[in-house]
Protein backbone atom coordinates (compact mmCIF):
# COMPACT_ATOMS: atom_id res chain seq x y z
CA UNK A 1 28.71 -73.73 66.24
CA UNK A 2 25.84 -75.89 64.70
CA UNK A 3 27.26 -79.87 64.35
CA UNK A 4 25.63 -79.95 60.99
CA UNK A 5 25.53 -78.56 57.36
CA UNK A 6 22.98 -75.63 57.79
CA UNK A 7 22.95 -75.43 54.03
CA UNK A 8 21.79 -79.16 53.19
CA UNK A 9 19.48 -78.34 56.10
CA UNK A 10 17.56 -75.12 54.28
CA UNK A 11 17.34 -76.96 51.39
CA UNK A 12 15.87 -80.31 52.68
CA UNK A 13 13.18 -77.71 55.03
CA UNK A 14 12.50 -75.35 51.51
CA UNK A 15 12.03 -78.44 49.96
CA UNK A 16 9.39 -79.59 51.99
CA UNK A 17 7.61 -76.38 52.61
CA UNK A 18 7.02 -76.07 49.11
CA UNK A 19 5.71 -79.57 48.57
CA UNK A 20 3.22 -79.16 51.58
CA UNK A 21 2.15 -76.11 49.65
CA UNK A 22 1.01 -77.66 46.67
CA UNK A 23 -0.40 -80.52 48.75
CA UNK A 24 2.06 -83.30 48.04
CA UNK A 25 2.51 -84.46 51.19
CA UNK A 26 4.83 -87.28 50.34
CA UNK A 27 6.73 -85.58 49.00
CA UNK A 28 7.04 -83.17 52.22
CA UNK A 29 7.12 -85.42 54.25
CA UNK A 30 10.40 -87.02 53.16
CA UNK A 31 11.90 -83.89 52.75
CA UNK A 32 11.24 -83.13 56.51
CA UNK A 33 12.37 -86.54 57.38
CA UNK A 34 15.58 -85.52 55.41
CA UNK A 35 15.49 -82.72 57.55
CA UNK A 36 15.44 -85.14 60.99
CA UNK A 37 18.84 -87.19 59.37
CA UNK A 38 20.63 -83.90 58.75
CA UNK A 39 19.93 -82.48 62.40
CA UNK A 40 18.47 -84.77 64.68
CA UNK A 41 18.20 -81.67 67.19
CA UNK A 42 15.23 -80.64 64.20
CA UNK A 43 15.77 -76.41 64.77
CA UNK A 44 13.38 -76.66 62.32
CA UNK A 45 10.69 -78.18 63.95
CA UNK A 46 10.36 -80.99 61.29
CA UNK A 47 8.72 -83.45 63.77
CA UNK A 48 5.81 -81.36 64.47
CA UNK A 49 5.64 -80.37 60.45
CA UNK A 50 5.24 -83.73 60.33
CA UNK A 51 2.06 -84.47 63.00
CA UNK A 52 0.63 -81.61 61.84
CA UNK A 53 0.40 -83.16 58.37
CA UNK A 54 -0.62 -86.42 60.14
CA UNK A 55 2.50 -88.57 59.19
CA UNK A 56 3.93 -88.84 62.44
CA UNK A 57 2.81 -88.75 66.12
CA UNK A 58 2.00 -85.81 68.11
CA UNK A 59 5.81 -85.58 70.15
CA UNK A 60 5.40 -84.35 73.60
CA UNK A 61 6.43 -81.40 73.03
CA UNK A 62 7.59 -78.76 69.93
CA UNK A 63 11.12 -79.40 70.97
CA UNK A 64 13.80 -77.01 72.46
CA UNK A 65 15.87 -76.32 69.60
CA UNK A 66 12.84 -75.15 67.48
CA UNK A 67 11.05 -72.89 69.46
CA UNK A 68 14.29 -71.19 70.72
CA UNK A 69 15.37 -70.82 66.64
CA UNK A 70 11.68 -69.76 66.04
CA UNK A 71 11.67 -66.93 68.55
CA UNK A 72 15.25 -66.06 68.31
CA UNK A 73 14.20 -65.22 64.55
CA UNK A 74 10.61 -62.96 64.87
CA UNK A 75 11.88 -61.54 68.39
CA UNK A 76 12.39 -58.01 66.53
CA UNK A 77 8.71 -58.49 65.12
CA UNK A 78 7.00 -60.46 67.96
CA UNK A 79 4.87 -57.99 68.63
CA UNK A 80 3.60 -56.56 65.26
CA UNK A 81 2.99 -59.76 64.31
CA UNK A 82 1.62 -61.17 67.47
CA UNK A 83 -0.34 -58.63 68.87
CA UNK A 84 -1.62 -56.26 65.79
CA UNK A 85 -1.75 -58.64 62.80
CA UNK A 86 -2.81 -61.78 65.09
CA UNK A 87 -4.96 -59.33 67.22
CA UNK A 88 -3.81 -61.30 70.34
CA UNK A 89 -5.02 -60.11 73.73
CA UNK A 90 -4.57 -62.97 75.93
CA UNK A 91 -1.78 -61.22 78.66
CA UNK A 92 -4.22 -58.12 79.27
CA UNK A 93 -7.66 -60.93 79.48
CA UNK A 94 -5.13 -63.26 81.61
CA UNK A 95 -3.99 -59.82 83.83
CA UNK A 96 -7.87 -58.43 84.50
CA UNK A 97 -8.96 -61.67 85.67
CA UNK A 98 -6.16 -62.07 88.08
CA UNK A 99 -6.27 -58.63 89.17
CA UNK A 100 -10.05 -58.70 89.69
CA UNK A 101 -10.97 -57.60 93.07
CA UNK A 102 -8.33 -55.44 93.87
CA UNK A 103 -5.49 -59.10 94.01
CA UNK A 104 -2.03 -58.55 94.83
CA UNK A 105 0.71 -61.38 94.65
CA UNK A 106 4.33 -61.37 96.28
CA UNK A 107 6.59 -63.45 94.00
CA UNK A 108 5.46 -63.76 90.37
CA UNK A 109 7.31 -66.13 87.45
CA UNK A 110 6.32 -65.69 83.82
CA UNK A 111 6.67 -68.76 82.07
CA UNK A 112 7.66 -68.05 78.24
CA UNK A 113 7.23 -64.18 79.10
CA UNK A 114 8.81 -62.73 75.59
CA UNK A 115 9.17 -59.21 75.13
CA UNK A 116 7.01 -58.88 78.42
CA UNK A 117 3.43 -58.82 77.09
CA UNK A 118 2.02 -60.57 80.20
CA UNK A 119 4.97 -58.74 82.70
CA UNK A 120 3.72 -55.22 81.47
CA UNK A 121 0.18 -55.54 82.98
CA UNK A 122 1.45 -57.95 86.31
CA UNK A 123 4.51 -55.82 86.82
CA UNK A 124 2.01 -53.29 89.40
CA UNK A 125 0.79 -56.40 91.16
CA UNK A 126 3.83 -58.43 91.82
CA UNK A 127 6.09 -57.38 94.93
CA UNK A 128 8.59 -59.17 92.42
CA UNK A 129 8.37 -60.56 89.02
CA UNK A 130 10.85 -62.96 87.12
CA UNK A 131 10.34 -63.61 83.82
CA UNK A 132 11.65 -67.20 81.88
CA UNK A 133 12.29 -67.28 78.16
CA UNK A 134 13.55 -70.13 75.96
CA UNK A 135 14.85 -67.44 73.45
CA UNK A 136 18.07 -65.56 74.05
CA UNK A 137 16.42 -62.38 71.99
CA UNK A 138 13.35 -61.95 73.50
CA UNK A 139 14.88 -62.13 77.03
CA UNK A 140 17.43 -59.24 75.57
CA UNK A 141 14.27 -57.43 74.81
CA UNK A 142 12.26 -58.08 77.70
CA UNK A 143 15.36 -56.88 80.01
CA UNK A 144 15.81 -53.36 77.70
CA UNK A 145 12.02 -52.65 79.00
CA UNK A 146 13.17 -52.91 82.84
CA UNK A 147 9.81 -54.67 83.72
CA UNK A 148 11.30 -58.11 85.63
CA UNK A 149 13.49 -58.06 88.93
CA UNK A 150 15.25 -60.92 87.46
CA UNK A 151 15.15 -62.82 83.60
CA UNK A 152 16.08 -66.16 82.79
CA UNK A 153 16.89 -67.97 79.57
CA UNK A 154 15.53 -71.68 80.23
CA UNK A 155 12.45 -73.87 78.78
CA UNK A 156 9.64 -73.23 81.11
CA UNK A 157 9.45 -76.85 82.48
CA UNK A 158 13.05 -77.22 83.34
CA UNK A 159 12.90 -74.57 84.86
CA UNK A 160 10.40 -75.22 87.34
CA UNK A 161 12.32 -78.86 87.72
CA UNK A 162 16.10 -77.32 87.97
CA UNK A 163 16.01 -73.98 89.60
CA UNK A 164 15.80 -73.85 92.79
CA UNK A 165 15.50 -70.34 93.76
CA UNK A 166 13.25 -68.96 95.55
CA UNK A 167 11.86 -72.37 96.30
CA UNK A 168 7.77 -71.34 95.80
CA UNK A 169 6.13 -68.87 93.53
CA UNK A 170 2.59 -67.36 94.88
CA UNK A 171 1.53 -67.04 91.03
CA UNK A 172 3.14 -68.58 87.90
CA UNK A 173 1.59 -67.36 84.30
CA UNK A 174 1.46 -69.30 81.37
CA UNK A 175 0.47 -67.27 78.32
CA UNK A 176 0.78 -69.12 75.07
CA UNK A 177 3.22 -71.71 76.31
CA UNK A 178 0.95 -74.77 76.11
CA UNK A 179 0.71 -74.25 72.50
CA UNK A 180 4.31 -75.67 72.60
CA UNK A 181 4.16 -78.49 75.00
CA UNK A 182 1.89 -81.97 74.16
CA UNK A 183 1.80 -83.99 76.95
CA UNK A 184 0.77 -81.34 80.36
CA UNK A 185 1.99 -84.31 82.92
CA UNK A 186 5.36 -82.47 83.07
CA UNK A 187 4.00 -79.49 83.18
CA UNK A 188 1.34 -79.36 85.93
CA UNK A 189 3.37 -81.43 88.07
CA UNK A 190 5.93 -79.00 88.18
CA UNK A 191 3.86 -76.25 88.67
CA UNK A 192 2.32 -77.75 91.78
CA UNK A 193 5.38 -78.24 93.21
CA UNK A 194 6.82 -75.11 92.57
CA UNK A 195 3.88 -72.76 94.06
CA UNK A 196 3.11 -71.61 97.67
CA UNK A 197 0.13 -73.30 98.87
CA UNK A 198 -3.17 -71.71 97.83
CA UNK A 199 -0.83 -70.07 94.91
CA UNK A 200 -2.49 -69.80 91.59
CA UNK A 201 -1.68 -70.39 88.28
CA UNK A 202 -3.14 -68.92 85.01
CA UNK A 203 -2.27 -69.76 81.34
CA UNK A 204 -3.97 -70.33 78.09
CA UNK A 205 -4.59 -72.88 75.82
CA UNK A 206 -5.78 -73.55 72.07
CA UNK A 207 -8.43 -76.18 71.13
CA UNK A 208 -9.97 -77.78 68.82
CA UNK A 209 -13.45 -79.49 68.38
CA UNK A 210 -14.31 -82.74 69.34
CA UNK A 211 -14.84 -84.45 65.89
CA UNK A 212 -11.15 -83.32 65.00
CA UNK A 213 -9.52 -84.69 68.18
CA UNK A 214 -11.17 -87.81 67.28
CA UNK A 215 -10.83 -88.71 71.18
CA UNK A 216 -6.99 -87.36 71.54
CA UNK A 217 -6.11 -85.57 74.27
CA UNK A 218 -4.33 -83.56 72.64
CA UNK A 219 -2.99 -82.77 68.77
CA UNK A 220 -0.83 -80.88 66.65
CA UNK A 221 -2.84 -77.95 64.03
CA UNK A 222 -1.66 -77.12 60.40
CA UNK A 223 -0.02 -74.47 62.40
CA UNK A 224 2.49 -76.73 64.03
CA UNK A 225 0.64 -76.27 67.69
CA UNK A 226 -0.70 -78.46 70.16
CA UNK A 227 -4.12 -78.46 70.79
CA UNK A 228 -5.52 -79.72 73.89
CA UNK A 229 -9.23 -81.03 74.75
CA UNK A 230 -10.77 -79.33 77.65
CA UNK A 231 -11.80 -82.58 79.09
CA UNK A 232 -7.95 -83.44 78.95
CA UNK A 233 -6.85 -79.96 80.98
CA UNK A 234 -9.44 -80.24 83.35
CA UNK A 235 -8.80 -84.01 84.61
CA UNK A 236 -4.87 -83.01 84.53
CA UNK A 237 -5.65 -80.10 86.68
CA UNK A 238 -7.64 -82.02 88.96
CA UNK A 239 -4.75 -84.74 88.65
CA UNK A 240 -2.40 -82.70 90.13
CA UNK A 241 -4.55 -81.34 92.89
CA UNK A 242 -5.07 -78.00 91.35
CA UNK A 243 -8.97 -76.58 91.64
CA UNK A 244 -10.35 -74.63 88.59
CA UNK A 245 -11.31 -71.14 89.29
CA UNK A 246 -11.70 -69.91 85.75
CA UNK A 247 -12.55 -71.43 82.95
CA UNK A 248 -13.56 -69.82 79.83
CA UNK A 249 -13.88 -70.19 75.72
CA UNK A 250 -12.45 -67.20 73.89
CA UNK A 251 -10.53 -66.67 71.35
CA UNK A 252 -6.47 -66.78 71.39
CA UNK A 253 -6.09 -65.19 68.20
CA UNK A 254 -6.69 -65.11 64.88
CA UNK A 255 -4.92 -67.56 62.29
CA UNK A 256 -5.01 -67.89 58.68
CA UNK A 257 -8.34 -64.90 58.77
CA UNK A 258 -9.89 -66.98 61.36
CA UNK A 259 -10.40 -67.06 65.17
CA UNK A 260 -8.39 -69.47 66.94
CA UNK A 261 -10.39 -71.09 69.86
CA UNK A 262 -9.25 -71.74 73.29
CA UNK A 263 -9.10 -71.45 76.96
CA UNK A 264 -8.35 -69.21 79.72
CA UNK A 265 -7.58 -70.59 82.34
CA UNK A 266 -7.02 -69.58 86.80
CA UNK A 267 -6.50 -72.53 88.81
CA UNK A 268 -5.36 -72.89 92.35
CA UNK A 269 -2.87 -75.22 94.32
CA UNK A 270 -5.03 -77.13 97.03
């Protein structure tokens, strides 16, 4: 049961979304504030409504109780939406490159794997693959395709932090996760504790340019996702005592009739 009045809630968030639709972003923004008092867990991401808008900081991360409500709600349409509307490619571009030269891996975790987009094209390259979902619904999908030895419902960083079993991963993917999380500290140090040495990671990232960074190292888009600098991945990365393998520009997807640039990324653990 939800510990607040879901009704006062829509209203406050329609409110809002209709203001920052005609551009009054006062007006918006107190509504999503309202939004914040109602349910301080914000399952409707009203913090990063509100840094995308630039009244508020970027927050480390999207939040838990969002992105599990946001997923639990377009799990049925992920995929239309995702892959032919959004023309997004990144699990197949993410697989080829790891499966160049013939590459097998024994124990593989997908990190925010969904209905299995990226588990689909590792499944025939993983001796075993487990697959780690905030959102109940897509894991219930996932599992009805049979693709992972084993699912989880967990946030991707907590569960590198909490679970304990097995200990190391040889390969952990990362396909359009770190569109969710601000701050990569958490993140990357995880990872490199969690995979076997010489293990690789690969995951994907959106951008921005320069000029609308403004020096940030990261920031959240009109489209309520972070946005991270490539200087700022790269020194993190190196940070953490990861070397880059792969590095390269493309595009994520499209949003709003445009491409949406970013990076794809293989790094190793030294």
């Amino acid at each position: 049961m939800t510990s607040f009045d879901e009704d006062e809630l829509g209203e406050a968030y329609v409110t809002g979304l209709e203001a920052e639709k005609r551009g009054d972003i006062a007006s918006a923004a107190a509504a999503y504030r309202r939004c914040l008092e109602i349910d301080p867990a914000d399952h409707v991401g009203a913090t990063i409504r509100l840094a995308g808008m630039g009244e508020g900081e970027a927050p480390a991360s999207a939040g838990h109780a969002y992105v599990a409500t946001l997923f639990d709600q377009h799990a049925e349409s992920f995929e239309d939406i995702l892959v032919r509307q959004l023309r997004y490619g990144v699990p197949e571009q993410l697989a080829d490159r790891l499966k160049s030269g013939g590459a097998s891996y024994g124990h593989v975790l997908d990190l925010g794997c969904g209905t299995g987009l990226a588990g689909q094209y590792l499944e025939a390259v993983a001796d075993r693959l487990t697959g780690v979902d905030l959102s109940e619904e897509m894991i219930r999908i996932s599992g009805e395709k049979d693709i992972y030895d084993k699912l989880y419902v967990a946030e991707a960083v907590g569960f590198l932090q909490k679970h304990e079993e097995p200990p190391v991963y040889d390969l952990i993917v990362a396909t359009d996760v770190l569109p969710y999380l601000g701050d990569l500290d958490p993140f990357f140090s995880s990872l490199a504790k969690r995979l076997s040495p010489g293990g690789l990671v690969g995951f994907s990232t959106e951008t921005m340019d320069d000029a609308m960074l403004a020096g940030r190292a990261f920031a959240v888009g009109k489209a309520q996702r972070f946005h991270h600098g490539e200087a700022y991945v790269r020194d993190r990365l190196s940070v953490f005592g990861f070397s880059i393998e792969h590095f390269e520009a493309i595009t994520v997807r499209m949003q709003d009739g445009l491409p949406a640039p970013g990076h794809l990324v293989v790094a190793r653990k030294g």
